């Protein structure tokens, strides 16, 4: 028994360290996409990593989230107390989001419309209020941020964390549940490859051309992904579109050239939010429709079997 307990605790410790490492790596990638050095990050991947990790491994890995947050903020925070407070907020936000979603009976498959809406309102919008409020408040109280900058910083922090949940969490949940499709035909693989390549090329074209109108050329590809591949296609395509658009905003290319930071942030977050919601909501609706059709077929098949079984008995006993 003691050996089994040691093995179990050792395995849990390894998973905690793994989550901390992935959290830290995702944070370093997120910082590469900042629009203003050390200040504005429109997509914060660690929140998505943390929430997905909680769904995969459970609450036992929260120390890994805390450790990763401490390592990230150690080089950014103005003081030790500020770093500890910000790391606490970054840990509590995904944990509270996880508990809210569990209470709402959220399903990781995201195969129902209510699951996507729960992820949006409970996981992204409500849960991330904790990290943005704690982080911005601590920076003001520590003197690292002027009081007049609280709300602009808070809004950027909140939307960045929320986008991490909307874009990164579904992608990681898809990866976790992915299985090699042995019976998939070559035509399906060709279609998937065409979808990925087309999404990337159109997004690059749209973000390299002046004017924000062309950004919406990506939506037919997101719709294609949702219709044909459901969440397995919608989540990766939404992540690719968001990442490429953020990179263009960081370089101030295409629709983000010659505009002030506030305008670029509004355009960027409005587009990325619309793209992610379109892909996820449509994928959930299509999945629900397909499952409803399959259930109707099963019911009709059972009814047909029942009717077929009654008719021979009636012919065998004509006096009934």
PDB file of C-alpha atoms in Angstrom:
ATOM      1  CA  UNK A   1       0.000   0.000   0.000  1.00  0.00           C
ATOM      2  CA  UNK A   2       2.802   2.386   0.915  1.00  0.00           C
ATOM      3  CA  UNK A   3       4.571   1.729  -2.394  1.00  0.00           C
ATOM      4  CA  UNK A   4       1.352   2.401  -4.296  1.00  0.00           C
ATOM      5  CA  UNK A   5       0.849   5.672  -2.419  1.00  0.00           C
ATOM      6  CA  UNK A   6       4.407   6.794  -3.138  1.00  0.00           C
ATOM      7  CA  UNK A   7       3.914   5.956  -6.814  1.00  0.00           C
ATOM      8  CA  UNK A   8       0.640   7.883  -6.918  1.00  0.00           C
ATOM      9  CA  UNK A   9       2.109  10.945  -5.236  1.00  0.00           C
ATOM     10  CA  UNK A  10       5.154  10.794  -7.486  1.00  0.00           C
ATOM     11  CA  UNK A  11       2.953  10.677 -10.574  1.00  0.00           C
ATOM     12  CA  UNK A  12       0.931  13.654  -9.314  1.00  0.00           C
ATOM     13  CA  UNK A  13       4.137  15.618  -8.678  1.00  0.00           C
ATOM     14  CA  UNK A  14       5.338  14.928 -12.217  1.00  0.00           C
ATOM     15  CA  UNK A  15       2.048  16.140 -13.686  1.00  0.00           C
ATOM     16  CA  UNK A  16       2.206  19.286 -11.541  1.00  0.00           C
ATOM     17  CA  UNK A  17       5.717  20.038 -12.789  1.00  0.00           C
ATOM     18  CA  UNK A  18       4.630  19.321 -16.364  1.00  0.00           C
ATOM     19  CA  UNK A  19       1.700  21.749 -16.073  1.00  0.00           C
ATOM     20  CA  UNK A  20       4.025  24.394 -14.608  1.00  0.00           C
ATOM     21  CA  UNK A  21       6.456  23.942 -17.502  1.00  0.00           C
ATOM     22  CA  UNK A  22       3.726  24.148 -20.149  1.00  0.00           C
ATOM     23  CA  UNK A  23       2.199  27.170 -18.406  1.00  0.00           C
ATOM     24  CA  UNK A  24       5.564  28.933 -18.378  1.00  0.00           C
ATOM     25  CA  UNK A  25       6.273  28.064 -22.016  1.00  0.00           C
ATOM     26  CA  UNK A  26       2.835  29.297 -23.093  1.00  0.00           C
ATOM     27  CA  UNK A  27       3.457  32.540 -21.195  1.00  0.00           C
ATOM     28  CA  UNK A  28       6.760  33.129 -22.975  1.00  0.00           C
ATOM     29  CA  UNK A  29       5.010  32.598 -26.310  1.00  0.00           C
ATOM     30  CA  UNK A  30       2.258  34.997 -25.262  1.00  0.00           C
ATOM     31  CA  UNK A  31       4.788  37.687 -24.386  1.00  0.00           C
ATOM     32  CA  UNK A  32       6.167  37.482 -27.926  1.00  0.00           C
ATOM     33  CA  UNK A  33       2.781  38.738 -29.148  1.00  0.00           C
ATOM     34  CA  UNK A  34       2.587  41.830 -26.953  1.00  0.00           C
ATOM     35  CA  UNK A  35       1.606  45.060 -28.684  1.00  0.00           C
ATOM     36  CA  UNK A  36       3.428  47.213 -26.147  1.00  0.00           C
ATOM     37  CA  UNK A  37       6.449  45.772 -24.394  1.00  0.00           C
ATOM     38  CA  UNK A  38       5.474  44.355 -21.003  1.00  0.00           C
ATOM     39  CA  UNK A  39       2.039  45.979 -21.124  1.00  0.00           C
ATOM     40  CA  UNK A  40      -0.461  44.811 -23.724  1.00  0.00           C
ATOM     41  CA  UNK A  41      -0.901  41.112 -24.617  1.00  0.00           C
ATOM     42  CA  UNK A  42      -4.150  40.531 -26.534  1.00  0.00           C
ATOM     43  CA  UNK A  43      -4.022  36.742 -26.125  1.00  0.00           C
ATOM     44  CA  UNK A  44      -2.699  35.159 -22.921  1.00  0.00           C
ATOM     45  CA  UNK A  45      -2.312  31.415 -23.636  1.00  0.00           C
ATOM     46  CA  UNK A  46      -1.547  30.332 -20.027  1.00  0.00           C
ATOM     47  CA  UNK A  47      -5.182  30.833 -18.987  1.00  0.00           C
ATOM     48  CA  UNK A  48      -6.260  28.388 -21.673  1.00  0.00           C
ATOM     49  CA  UNK A  49      -3.510  25.961 -20.658  1.00  0.00           C
ATOM     50  CA  UNK A  50      -4.519  26.188 -16.984  1.00  0.00           C
ATOM     51  CA  UNK A  51      -8.226  25.603 -17.600  1.00  0.00           C
ATOM     52  CA  UNK A  52      -7.599  22.708 -19.987  1.00  0.00           C
ATOM     53  CA  UNK A  53      -5.172  21.177 -17.482  1.00  0.00           C
ATOM     54  CA  UNK A  54      -7.793  21.330 -14.750  1.00  0.00           C
ATOM     55  CA  UNK A  55     -10.301  19.504 -16.951  1.00  0.00           C
ATOM     56  CA  UNK A  56      -7.781  16.839 -17.903  1.00  0.00           C
ATOM     57  CA  UNK A  57      -6.095  16.238 -14.511  1.00  0.00           C
ATOM     58  CA  UNK A  58      -8.508  17.763 -11.981  1.00  0.00           C
ATOM     59  CA  UNK A  59      -7.969  20.221  -9.148  1.00  0.00           C
ATOM     60  CA  UNK A  60      -4.888  18.363  -7.927  1.00  0.00           C
ATOM     61  CA  UNK A  61      -2.696  20.206 -10.480  1.00  0.00           C
ATOM     62  CA  UNK A  62      -3.459  23.702  -9.202  1.00  0.00           C
ATOM     63  CA  UNK A  63       0.030  23.930  -7.598  1.00  0.00           C
ATOM     64  CA  UNK A  64       1.463  23.581 -11.104  1.00  0.00           C
ATOM     65  CA  UNK A  65      -0.559  26.588 -12.237  1.00  0.00           C
ATOM     66  CA  UNK A  66       0.617  28.576  -9.213  1.00  0.00           C
ATOM     67  CA  UNK A  67       4.254  27.594  -9.782  1.00  0.00           C
ATOM     68  CA  UNK A  68       4.083  28.511 -13.470  1.00  0.00           C
ATOM     69  CA  UNK A  69       2.467  31.866 -12.648  1.00  0.00           C
ATOM     70  CA  UNK A  70       5.167  32.602 -10.063  1.00  0.00           C
ATOM     71  CA  UNK A  71       7.951  31.833 -12.522  1.00  0.00           C
ATOM     72  CA  UNK A  72       6.397  34.043 -15.185  1.00  0.00           C
ATOM     73  CA  UNK A  73       5.678  37.021 -12.946  1.00  0.00           C
ATOM     74  CA  UNK A  74       8.988  36.851 -11.074  1.00  0.00           C
ATOM     75  CA  UNK A  75      10.688  38.723 -13.907  1.00  0.00           C
ATOM     76  CA  UNK A  76       7.770  41.102 -14.535  1.00  0.00           C
ATOM     77  CA  UNK A  77       6.401  42.066 -11.131  1.00  0.00           C
ATOM     78  CA  UNK A  78       7.517  45.253  -9.355  1.00  0.00           C
ATOM     79  CA  UNK A  79       7.989  43.554  -5.953  1.00  0.00           C
ATOM     80  CA  UNK A  80       7.853  40.173  -4.244  1.00  0.00           C
ATOM     81  CA  UNK A  81       4.443  40.864  -2.690  1.00  0.00           C
ATOM     82  CA  UNK A  82       3.085  42.059  -6.035  1.00  0.00           C
ATOM     83  CA  UNK A  83       4.382  38.926  -7.767  1.00  0.00           C
ATOM     84  CA  UNK A  84       2.743  36.692  -5.144  1.00  0.00           C
ATOM     85  CA  UNK A  85      -0.575  38.559  -5.408  1.00  0.00           C
ATOM     86  CA  UNK A  86      -0.622  38.502  -9.216  1.00  0.00           C
ATOM     87  CA  UNK A  87       0.307  34.790  -9.249  1.00  0.00           C
ATOM     88  CA  UNK A  88      -2.504  34.119  -6.774  1.00  0.00           C
ATOM     89  CA  UNK A  89      -4.978  35.889  -9.063  1.00  0.00           C
ATOM     90  CA  UNK A  90      -3.673  33.990 -12.084  1.00  0.00           C
ATOM     91  CA  UNK A  91      -4.207  30.726 -10.177  1.00  0.00           C
ATOM     92  CA  UNK A  92      -7.617  31.511  -8.709  1.00  0.00           C
ATOM     93  CA  UNK A  93      -9.079  32.659 -12.041  1.00  0.00           C
ATOM     94  CA  UNK A  94      -8.870  29.298 -13.900  1.00  0.00           C
ATOM     95  CA  UNK A  95      -9.690  27.358 -10.717  1.00  0.00           C
ATOM     96  CA  UNK A  96     -12.885  29.382 -10.178  1.00  0.00           C
ATOM     97  CA  UNK A  97     -13.730  29.116 -13.884  1.00  0.00           C
ATOM     98  CA  UNK A  98     -13.282  25.337 -13.644  1.00  0.00           C
ATOM     99  CA  UNK A  99     -15.556  25.093 -10.590  1.00  0.00           C
ATOM    100  CA  UNK A 100     -18.230  27.270 -12.237  1.00  0.00           C
ATOM    101  CA  UNK A 101     -18.169  25.145 -15.373  1.00  0.00           C
ATOM    102  CA  UNK A 102     -18.328  21.912 -13.387  1.00  0.00           C
ATOM    103  CA  UNK A 103     -21.323  23.241 -11.493  1.00  0.00           C
ATOM    104  CA  UNK A 104     -22.968  24.059 -14.828  1.00  0.00           C
ATOM    105  CA  UNK A 105     -22.369  20.418 -15.933  1.00  0.00           C
ATOM    106  CA  UNK A 106     -19.994  21.493 -18.681  1.00  0.00           C
ATOM    107  CA  UNK A 107     -18.916  18.740 -21.077  1.00  0.00           C
ATOM    108  CA  UNK A 108     -15.351  18.829 -22.365  1.00  0.00           C
ATOM    109  CA  UNK A 109     -16.463  17.615 -25.796  1.00  0.00           C
ATOM    110  CA  UNK A 110     -18.120  21.011 -26.404  1.00  0.00           C
ATOM    111  CA  UNK A 111     -20.748  19.124 -28.390  1.00  0.00           C
ATOM    112  CA  UNK A 112     -23.698  21.151 -27.080  1.00  0.00           C
ATOM    113  CA  UNK A 113     -24.563  24.788 -27.592  1.00  0.00           C
ATOM    114  CA  UNK A 114     -24.951  25.252 -23.837  1.00  0.00           C
ATOM    115  CA  UNK A 115     -21.361  24.068 -23.286  1.00  0.00           C
ATOM    116  CA  UNK A 116     -19.938  26.705 -25.614  1.00  0.00           C
ATOM    117  CA  UNK A 117     -22.068  29.410 -24.014  1.00  0.00           C
ATOM    118  CA  UNK A 118     -20.933  28.246 -20.565  1.00  0.00           C
ATOM    119  CA  UNK A 119     -17.295  28.418 -21.665  1.00  0.00           C
ATOM    120  CA  UNK A 120     -17.848  31.963 -22.940  1.00  0.00           C
ATOM    121  CA  UNK A 121     -19.797  33.421 -20.033  1.00  0.00           C
ATOM    122  CA  UNK A 122     -18.555  31.381 -17.055  1.00  0.00           C
ATOM    123  CA  UNK A 123     -15.071  30.324 -18.127  1.00  0.00           C
ATOM    124  CA  UNK A 124     -13.885  33.356 -20.090  1.00  0.00           C
ATOM    125  CA  UNK A 125     -15.895  36.426 -19.111  1.00  0.00           C
ATOM    126  CA  UNK A 126     -16.730  35.676 -15.458  1.00  0.00           C
ATOM    127  CA  UNK A 127     -13.740  33.572 -14.407  1.00  0.00           C
ATOM    128  CA  UNK A 128     -11.117  35.929 -15.794  1.00  0.00           C
ATOM    129  CA  UNK A 129     -12.504  38.885 -13.825  1.00  0.00           C
ATOM    130  CA  UNK A 130     -10.443  37.585 -10.897  1.00  0.00           C
ATOM    131  CA  UNK A 131      -7.024  37.692 -12.552  1.00  0.00           C
ATOM    132  CA  UNK A 132      -7.566  41.040 -14.283  1.00  0.00           C
ATOM    133  CA  UNK A 133      -8.922  42.733 -11.150  1.00  0.00           C
ATOM    134  CA  UNK A 134      -6.255  41.294  -8.856  1.00  0.00           C
ATOM    135  CA  UNK A 135      -3.403  42.046 -11.255  1.00  0.00           C
ATOM    136  CA  UNK A 136      -4.428  45.602 -12.142  1.00  0.00           C
ATOM    137  CA  UNK A 137      -5.291  46.411  -8.534  1.00  0.00           C
ATOM    138  CA  UNK A 138      -1.949  45.150  -7.244  1.00  0.00           C
ATOM    139  CA  UNK A 139      -0.045  47.191  -9.824  1.00  0.00           C
ATOM    140  CA  UNK A 140      -1.891  50.353  -8.758  1.00  0.00           C
ATOM    141  CA  UNK A 141      -1.418  49.680  -5.043  1.00  0.00           C
ATOM    142  CA  UNK A 142       2.291  48.950  -5.507  1.00  0.00           C
ATOM    143  CA  UNK A 143       2.806  52.196  -7.388  1.00  0.00           C
ATOM    144  CA  UNK A 144       3.838  50.455 -10.604  1.00  0.00           C
ATOM    145  CA  UNK A 145       0.719  51.782 -12.332  1.00  0.00           C
ATOM    146  CA  UNK A 146      -0.995  55.152 -12.075  1.00  0.00           C
ATOM    147  CA  UNK A 147      -4.589  55.043 -10.827  1.00  0.00           C
ATOM    148  CA  UNK A 148      -5.802  56.626 -14.069  1.00  0.00           C
ATOM    149  CA  UNK A 149      -4.423  53.628 -15.985  1.00  0.00           C
ATOM    150  CA  UNK A 150      -6.346  51.045 -13.956  1.00  0.00           C
ATOM    151  CA  UNK A 151      -9.334  50.598 -16.277  1.00  0.00           C
ATOM    152  CA  UNK A 152      -7.351  50.524 -19.564  1.00  0.00           C
ATOM    153  CA  UNK A 153      -4.975  47.959 -18.042  1.00  0.00           C
ATOM    154  CA  UNK A 154      -7.845  45.989 -16.524  1.00  0.00           C
ATOM    155  CA  UNK A 155      -9.739  45.808 -19.819  1.00  0.00           C
ATOM    156  CA  UNK A 156      -6.674  44.632 -21.752  1.00  0.00           C
ATOM    157  CA  UNK A 157      -5.842  42.078 -19.052  1.00  0.00           C
ATOM    158  CA  UNK A 158      -9.400  40.775 -18.939  1.00  0.00           C
ATOM    159  CA  UNK A 159      -9.861  40.446 -22.702  1.00  0.00           C
ATOM    160  CA  UNK A 160      -6.428  38.838 -23.099  1.00  0.00           C
ATOM    161  CA  UNK A 161      -7.186  36.198 -20.459  1.00  0.00           C
ATOM    162  CA  UNK A 162     -10.681  35.640 -21.875  1.00  0.00           C
ATOM    163  CA  UNK A 163      -9.297  35.131 -25.382  1.00  0.00           C
ATOM    164  CA  UNK A 164      -6.835  32.599 -23.980  1.00  0.00           C
ATOM    165  CA  UNK A 165      -9.781  30.580 -22.670  1.00  0.00           C
ATOM    166  CA  UNK A 166     -11.842  30.899 -25.848  1.00  0.00           C
ATOM    167  CA  UNK A 167      -9.048  30.055 -28.281  1.00  0.00           C
ATOM    168  CA  UNK A 168      -6.540  27.854 -26.446  1.00  0.00           C
ATOM    169  CA  UNK A 169      -8.727  25.724 -24.136  1.00  0.00           C
ATOM    170  CA  UNK A 170     -10.897  24.181 -26.921  1.00  0.00           C
ATOM    171  CA  UNK A 171      -7.784  23.418 -28.976  1.00  0.00           C
ATOM    172  CA  UNK A 172      -6.095  21.615 -26.076  1.00  0.00           C
ATOM    173  CA  UNK A 173      -9.261  19.679 -25.249  1.00  0.00           C
ATOM    174  CA  UNK A 174      -9.431  18.556 -28.885  1.00  0.00           C
ATOM    175  CA  UNK A 175      -5.801  17.400 -28.726  1.00  0.00           C
ATOM    176  CA  UNK A 176      -6.468  15.499 -25.513  1.00  0.00           C
ATOM    177  CA  UNK A 177      -9.394  13.607 -27.001  1.00  0.00           C
ATOM    178  CA  UNK A 178      -7.893  13.103 -30.469  1.00  0.00           C
ATOM    179  CA  UNK A 179      -7.543   9.556 -31.719  1.00  0.00           C
ATOM    180  CA  UNK A 180      -5.959   8.390 -34.963  1.00  0.00           C
ATOM    181  CA  UNK A 181      -8.821   7.887 -37.461  1.00  0.00           C
ATOM    182  CA  UNK A 182      -7.923   4.497 -38.960  1.00  0.00           C
ATOM    183  CA  UNK A 183     -10.876   4.325 -41.335  1.00  0.00           C
ATOM    184  CA  UNK A 184     -10.671   7.845 -42.711  1.00  0.00           C
ATOM    185  CA  UNK A 185     -10.535   7.917 -46.495  1.00  0.00           C
ATOM    186  CA  UNK A 186      -7.926   9.761 -48.519  1.00  0.00           C
ATOM    187  CA  UNK A 187     -10.519  12.290 -49.652  1.00  0.00           C
ATOM    188  CA  UNK A 188     -11.126  13.339 -46.062  1.00  0.00           C
ATOM    189  CA  UNK A 189      -7.409  13.880 -45.496  1.00  0.00           C
ATOM    190  CA  UNK A 190      -7.147  15.961 -48.656  1.00  0.00           C
ATOM    191  CA  UNK A 191     -10.080  18.102 -47.563  1.00  0.00           C
ATOM    192  CA  UNK A 192      -8.540  18.639 -44.107  1.00  0.00           C
ATOM    193  CA  UNK A 193      -5.200  19.642 -45.626  1.00  0.00           C
ATOM    194  CA  UNK A 194      -6.914  22.025 -48.041  1.00  0.00           C
ATOM    195  CA  UNK A 195      -8.850  23.566 -45.160  1.00  0.00           C
ATOM    196  CA  UNK A 196      -5.728  24.183 -43.062  1.00  0.00           C
ATOM    197  CA  UNK A 197      -3.655  25.564 -45.934  1.00  0.00           C
ATOM    198  CA  UNK A 198      -6.533  27.714 -47.186  1.00  0.00           C
ATOM    199  CA  UNK A 199      -7.210  29.139 -43.726  1.00  0.00           C
ATOM    200  CA  UNK A 200      -3.574  30.094 -43.225  1.00  0.00           C
ATOM    201  CA  UNK A 201      -3.096  31.590 -46.686  1.00  0.00           C
ATOM    202  CA  UNK A 202      -6.306  33.631 -46.603  1.00  0.00           C
ATOM    203  CA  UNK A 203      -5.522  34.919 -43.106  1.00  0.00           C
ATOM    204  CA  UNK A 204      -2.028  35.968 -44.180  1.00  0.00           C
ATOM    205  CA  UNK A 205      -3.491  37.714 -47.221  1.00  0.00           C
ATOM    206  CA  UNK A 206      -6.188  39.459 -45.169  1.00  0.00           C
ATOM    207  CA  UNK A 207      -3.719  40.656 -42.541  1.00  0.00           C
ATOM    208  CA  UNK A 208      -1.270  41.922 -45.163  1.00  0.00           C
ATOM    209  CA  UNK A 209      -3.789  44.108 -46.977  1.00  0.00           C
ATOM    210  CA  UNK A 210      -4.803  47.565 -45.844  1.00  0.00           C
ATOM    211  CA  UNK A 211      -8.366  47.743 -44.556  1.00  0.00           C
ATOM    212  CA  UNK A 212     -10.151  45.511 -42.092  1.00  0.00           C
ATOM    213  CA  UNK A 213     -12.829  44.312 -44.532  1.00  0.00           C
ATOM    214  CA  UNK A 214     -10.693  41.473 -45.899  1.00  0.00           C
ATOM    215  CA  UNK A 215     -10.353  39.991 -42.416  1.00  0.00           C
ATOM    216  CA  UNK A 216     -13.819  38.537 -42.804  1.00  0.00           C
ATOM    217  CA  UNK A 217     -12.661  36.421 -45.741  1.00  0.00           C
ATOM    218  CA  UNK A 218     -11.514  33.972 -43.076  1.00  0.00           C
ATOM    219  CA  UNK A 219     -15.084  33.298 -41.922  1.00  0.00           C
ATOM    220  CA  UNK A 220     -16.014  30.971 -44.827  1.00  0.00           C
ATOM    221  CA  UNK A 221     -13.076  28.765 -43.817  1.00  0.00           C
ATOM    222  CA  UNK A 222     -14.150  28.772 -40.168  1.00  0.00           C
ATOM    223  CA  UNK A 223     -17.664  27.811 -41.258  1.00  0.00           C
ATOM    224  CA  UNK A 224     -16.258  25.090 -43.518  1.00  0.00           C
ATOM    225  CA  UNK A 225     -14.216  23.719 -40.602  1.00  0.00           C
ATOM    226  CA  UNK A 226     -17.234  23.685 -38.260  1.00  0.00           C
ATOM    227  CA  UNK A 227     -19.588  22.079 -40.799  1.00  0.00           C
ATOM    228  CA  UNK A 228     -17.265  19.358 -41.985  1.00  0.00           C
ATOM    229  CA  UNK A 229     -15.086  18.602 -38.932  1.00  0.00           C
ATOM    230  CA  UNK A 230     -17.008  20.124 -36.006  1.00  0.00           C
ATOM    231  CA  UNK A 231     -14.818  21.014 -32.994  1.00  0.00           C
ATOM    232  CA  UNK A 232     -11.827  19.056 -34.345  1.00  0.00           C
ATOM    233  CA  UNK A 233     -11.675  21.501 -37.258  1.00  0.00           C
ATOM    234  CA  UNK A 234     -13.118  24.645 -35.677  1.00  0.00           C
ATOM    235  CA  UNK A 235     -10.718  24.867 -32.717  1.00  0.00           C
ATOM    236  CA  UNK A 236      -7.417  24.602 -34.674  1.00  0.00           C
ATOM    237  CA  UNK A 237      -8.634  26.977 -37.389  1.00  0.00           C
ATOM    238  CA  UNK A 238      -9.782  29.553 -34.832  1.00  0.00           C
ATOM    239  CA  UNK A 239      -6.399  29.328 -33.094  1.00  0.00           C
ATOM    240  CA  UNK A 240      -4.527  29.760 -36.385  1.00  0.00           C
ATOM    241  CA  UNK A 241      -6.623  32.771 -37.424  1.00  0.00           C
ATOM    242  CA  UNK A 242      -6.240  34.456 -34.026  1.00  0.00           C
ATOM    243  CA  UNK A 243      -2.486  33.870 -33.846  1.00  0.00           C
ATOM    244  CA  UNK A 244      -1.791  35.193 -37.342  1.00  0.00           C
ATOM    245  CA  UNK A 245      -4.001  38.230 -36.756  1.00  0.00           C
ATOM    246  CA  UNK A 246      -2.228  39.057 -33.490  1.00  0.00           C
ATOM    247  CA  UNK A 247       1.164  38.756 -35.182  1.00  0.00           C
ATOM    248  CA  UNK A 248       0.004  41.205 -37.845  1.00  0.00           C
ATOM    249  CA  UNK A 249      -1.195  43.609 -35.148  1.00  0.00           C
ATOM    250  CA  UNK A 250       2.160  43.343 -33.349  1.00  0.00           C
ATOM    251  CA  UNK A 251       3.936  44.244 -36.610  1.00  0.00           C
ATOM    252  CA  UNK A 252       1.309  46.922 -37.383  1.00  0.00           C
ATOM    253  CA  UNK A 253       0.726  45.390 -40.807  1.00  0.00           C
ATOM    254  CA  UNK A 254      -2.332  45.491 -43.038  1.00  0.00           C
ATOM    255  CA  UNK A 255      -5.501  46.635 -41.255  1.00  0.00           C
ATOM    256  CA  UNK A 256      -3.470  47.566 -38.152  1.00  0.00           C
ATOM    257  CA  UNK A 257      -1.095  49.981 -39.893  1.00  0.00           C
ATOM    258  CA  UNK A 258      -1.256  53.673 -39.075  1.00  0.00           C
ATOM    259  CA  UNK A 259      -3.769  53.344 -36.223  1.00  0.00           C
ATOM    260  CA  UNK A 260      -3.484  54.085 -32.529  1.00  0.00           C
ATOM    261  CA  UNK A 261      -3.167  51.303 -29.962  1.00  0.00           C
ATOM    262  CA  UNK A 262      -6.746  51.582 -28.707  1.00  0.00           C
ATOM    263  CA  UNK A 263      -8.232  51.264 -32.207  1.00  0.00           C
ATOM    264  CA  UNK A 264      -6.014  48.292 -33.005  1.00  0.00           C
ATOM    265  CA  UNK A 265      -6.954  46.552 -29.756  1.00  0.00           C
ATOM    266  CA  UNK A 266     -10.685  47.036 -30.354  1.00  0.00           C
ATOM    267  CA  UNK A 267     -10.413  45.806 -33.960  1.00  0.00           C
ATOM    268  CA  UNK A 268      -8.235  42.857 -32.993  1.00  0.00           C
ATOM    269  CA  UNK A 269     -10.299  41.621 -30.049  1.00  0.00           C
ATOM    270  CA  UNK A 270     -13.610  42.168 -31.820  1.00  0.00           C
ATOM    271  CA  UNK A 271     -12.418  40.146 -34.810  1.00  0.00           C
ATOM    272  CA  UNK A 272     -10.783  37.350 -32.797  1.00  0.00           C
ATOM    273  CA  UNK A 273     -13.794  37.077 -30.507  1.00  0.00           C
ATOM    274  CA  UNK A 274     -16.187  36.929 -33.452  1.00  0.00           C
ATOM    275  CA  UNK A 275     -14.031  34.336 -35.237  1.00  0.00           C
ATOM    276  CA  UNK A 276     -13.740  32.074 -32.179  1.00  0.00           C
ATOM    277  CA  UNK A 277     -17.446  32.324 -31.334  1.00  0.00           C
ATOM    278  CA  UNK A 278     -18.521  31.665 -34.919  1.00  0.00           C
ATOM    279  CA  UNK A 279     -16.375  28.545 -35.146  1.00  0.00           C
ATOM    280  CA  UNK A 280     -17.230  27.109 -31.714  1.00  0.00           C
ATOM    281  CA  UNK A 281     -20.962  27.886 -31.734  1.00  0.00           C
ATOM    282  CA  UNK A 282     -21.471  26.549 -35.232  1.00  0.00           C
ATOM    283  CA  UNK A 283     -19.478  23.401 -34.468  1.00  0.00           C
ATOM    284  CA  UNK A 284     -21.641  22.750 -31.399  1.00  0.00           C
ATOM    285  CA  UNK A 285     -24.880  23.309 -33.327  1.00  0.00           C
ATOM    286  CA  UNK A 286     -23.780  20.957 -36.131  1.00  0.00           C
ATOM    287  CA  UNK A 287     -22.733  18.287 -33.611  1.00  0.00           C
ATOM    288  CA  UNK A 288     -26.075  18.514 -31.804  1.00  0.00           C
ATOM    289  CA  UNK A 289     -27.930  18.279 -35.109  1.00  0.00           C
ATOM    290  CA  UNK A 290     -25.953  15.208 -36.180  1.00  0.00           C
ATOM    291  CA  UNK A 291     -26.511  13.503 -32.828  1.00  0.00           C
ATOM    292  CA  UNK A 292     -30.244  14.265 -33.007  1.00  0.00           C
ATOM    293  CA  UNK A 293     -30.445  12.728 -36.479  1.00  0.00           C
ATOM    294  CA  UNK A 294     -28.607   9.626 -35.280  1.00  0.00           C
ATOM    295  CA  UNK A 295     -30.948   9.289 -32.296  1.00  0.00           C
ATOM    296  CA  UNK A 296     -33.997   9.603 -34.573  1.00  0.00           C
ATOM    297  CA  UNK A 297     -32.572   6.881 -36.802  1.00  0.00           C
ATOM    298  CA  UNK A 298     -32.001   4.581 -33.810  1.00  0.00           C
ATOM    299  CA  UNK A 299     -35.542   5.138 -32.535  1.00  0.00           C
ATOM    300  CA  UNK A 300     -37.022   4.500 -35.970  1.00  0.00           C
ATOM    301  CA  UNK A 301     -34.922   1.348 -36.300  1.00  0.00           C
ATOM    302  CA  UNK A 302     -36.150   0.030 -32.939  1.00  0.00           C
ATOM    303  CA  UNK A 303     -39.759   0.826 -33.829  1.00  0.00           C
ATOM    304  CA  UNK A 304     -39.368  -0.971 -37.155  1.00  0.00           C
ATOM    305  CA  UNK A 305     -37.952  -4.034 -35.352  1.00  0.00           C
ATOM    306  CA  UNK A 306     -40.871  -4.004 -32.903  1.00  0.00           C
ATOM    307  CA  UNK A 307     -43.423  -3.763 -35.711  1.00  0.00           C
ATOM    308  CA  UNK A 308     -41.672  -6.529 -37.655  1.00  0.00           C
ATOM    309  CA  UNK A 309     -41.791  -8.759 -34.574  1.00  0.00           C
ATOM    310  CA  UNK A 310     -45.504  -8.159 -33.927  1.00  0.00           C
ATOM    311  CA  UNK A 311     -46.694  -8.903 -37.490  1.00  0.00           C
ATOM    312  CA  UNK A 312     -45.488 -12.550 -37.589  1.00  0.00           C
ATOM    313  CA  UNK A 313     -47.227 -13.250 -34.246  1.00  0.00           C
ATOM    314  CA  UNK A 314     -50.453 -11.751 -35.531  1.00  0.00           C
ATOM    315  CA  UNK A 315     -50.337 -13.947 -38.637  1.00  0.00           C
ATOM    316  CA  UNK A 316     -49.615 -17.025 -36.513  1.00  0.00           C
ATOM    317  CA  UNK A 317     -52.622 -16.311 -34.240  1.00  0.00           C
ATOM    318  CA  UNK A 318     -55.406 -14.903 -36.528  1.00  0.00           C
ATOM    319  CA  UNK A 319     -58.096 -15.258 -33.791  1.00  0.00           C
ATOM    320  CA  UNK A 320     -56.498 -12.605 -31.562  1.00  0.00           C
TER     321      UNK A 320
END
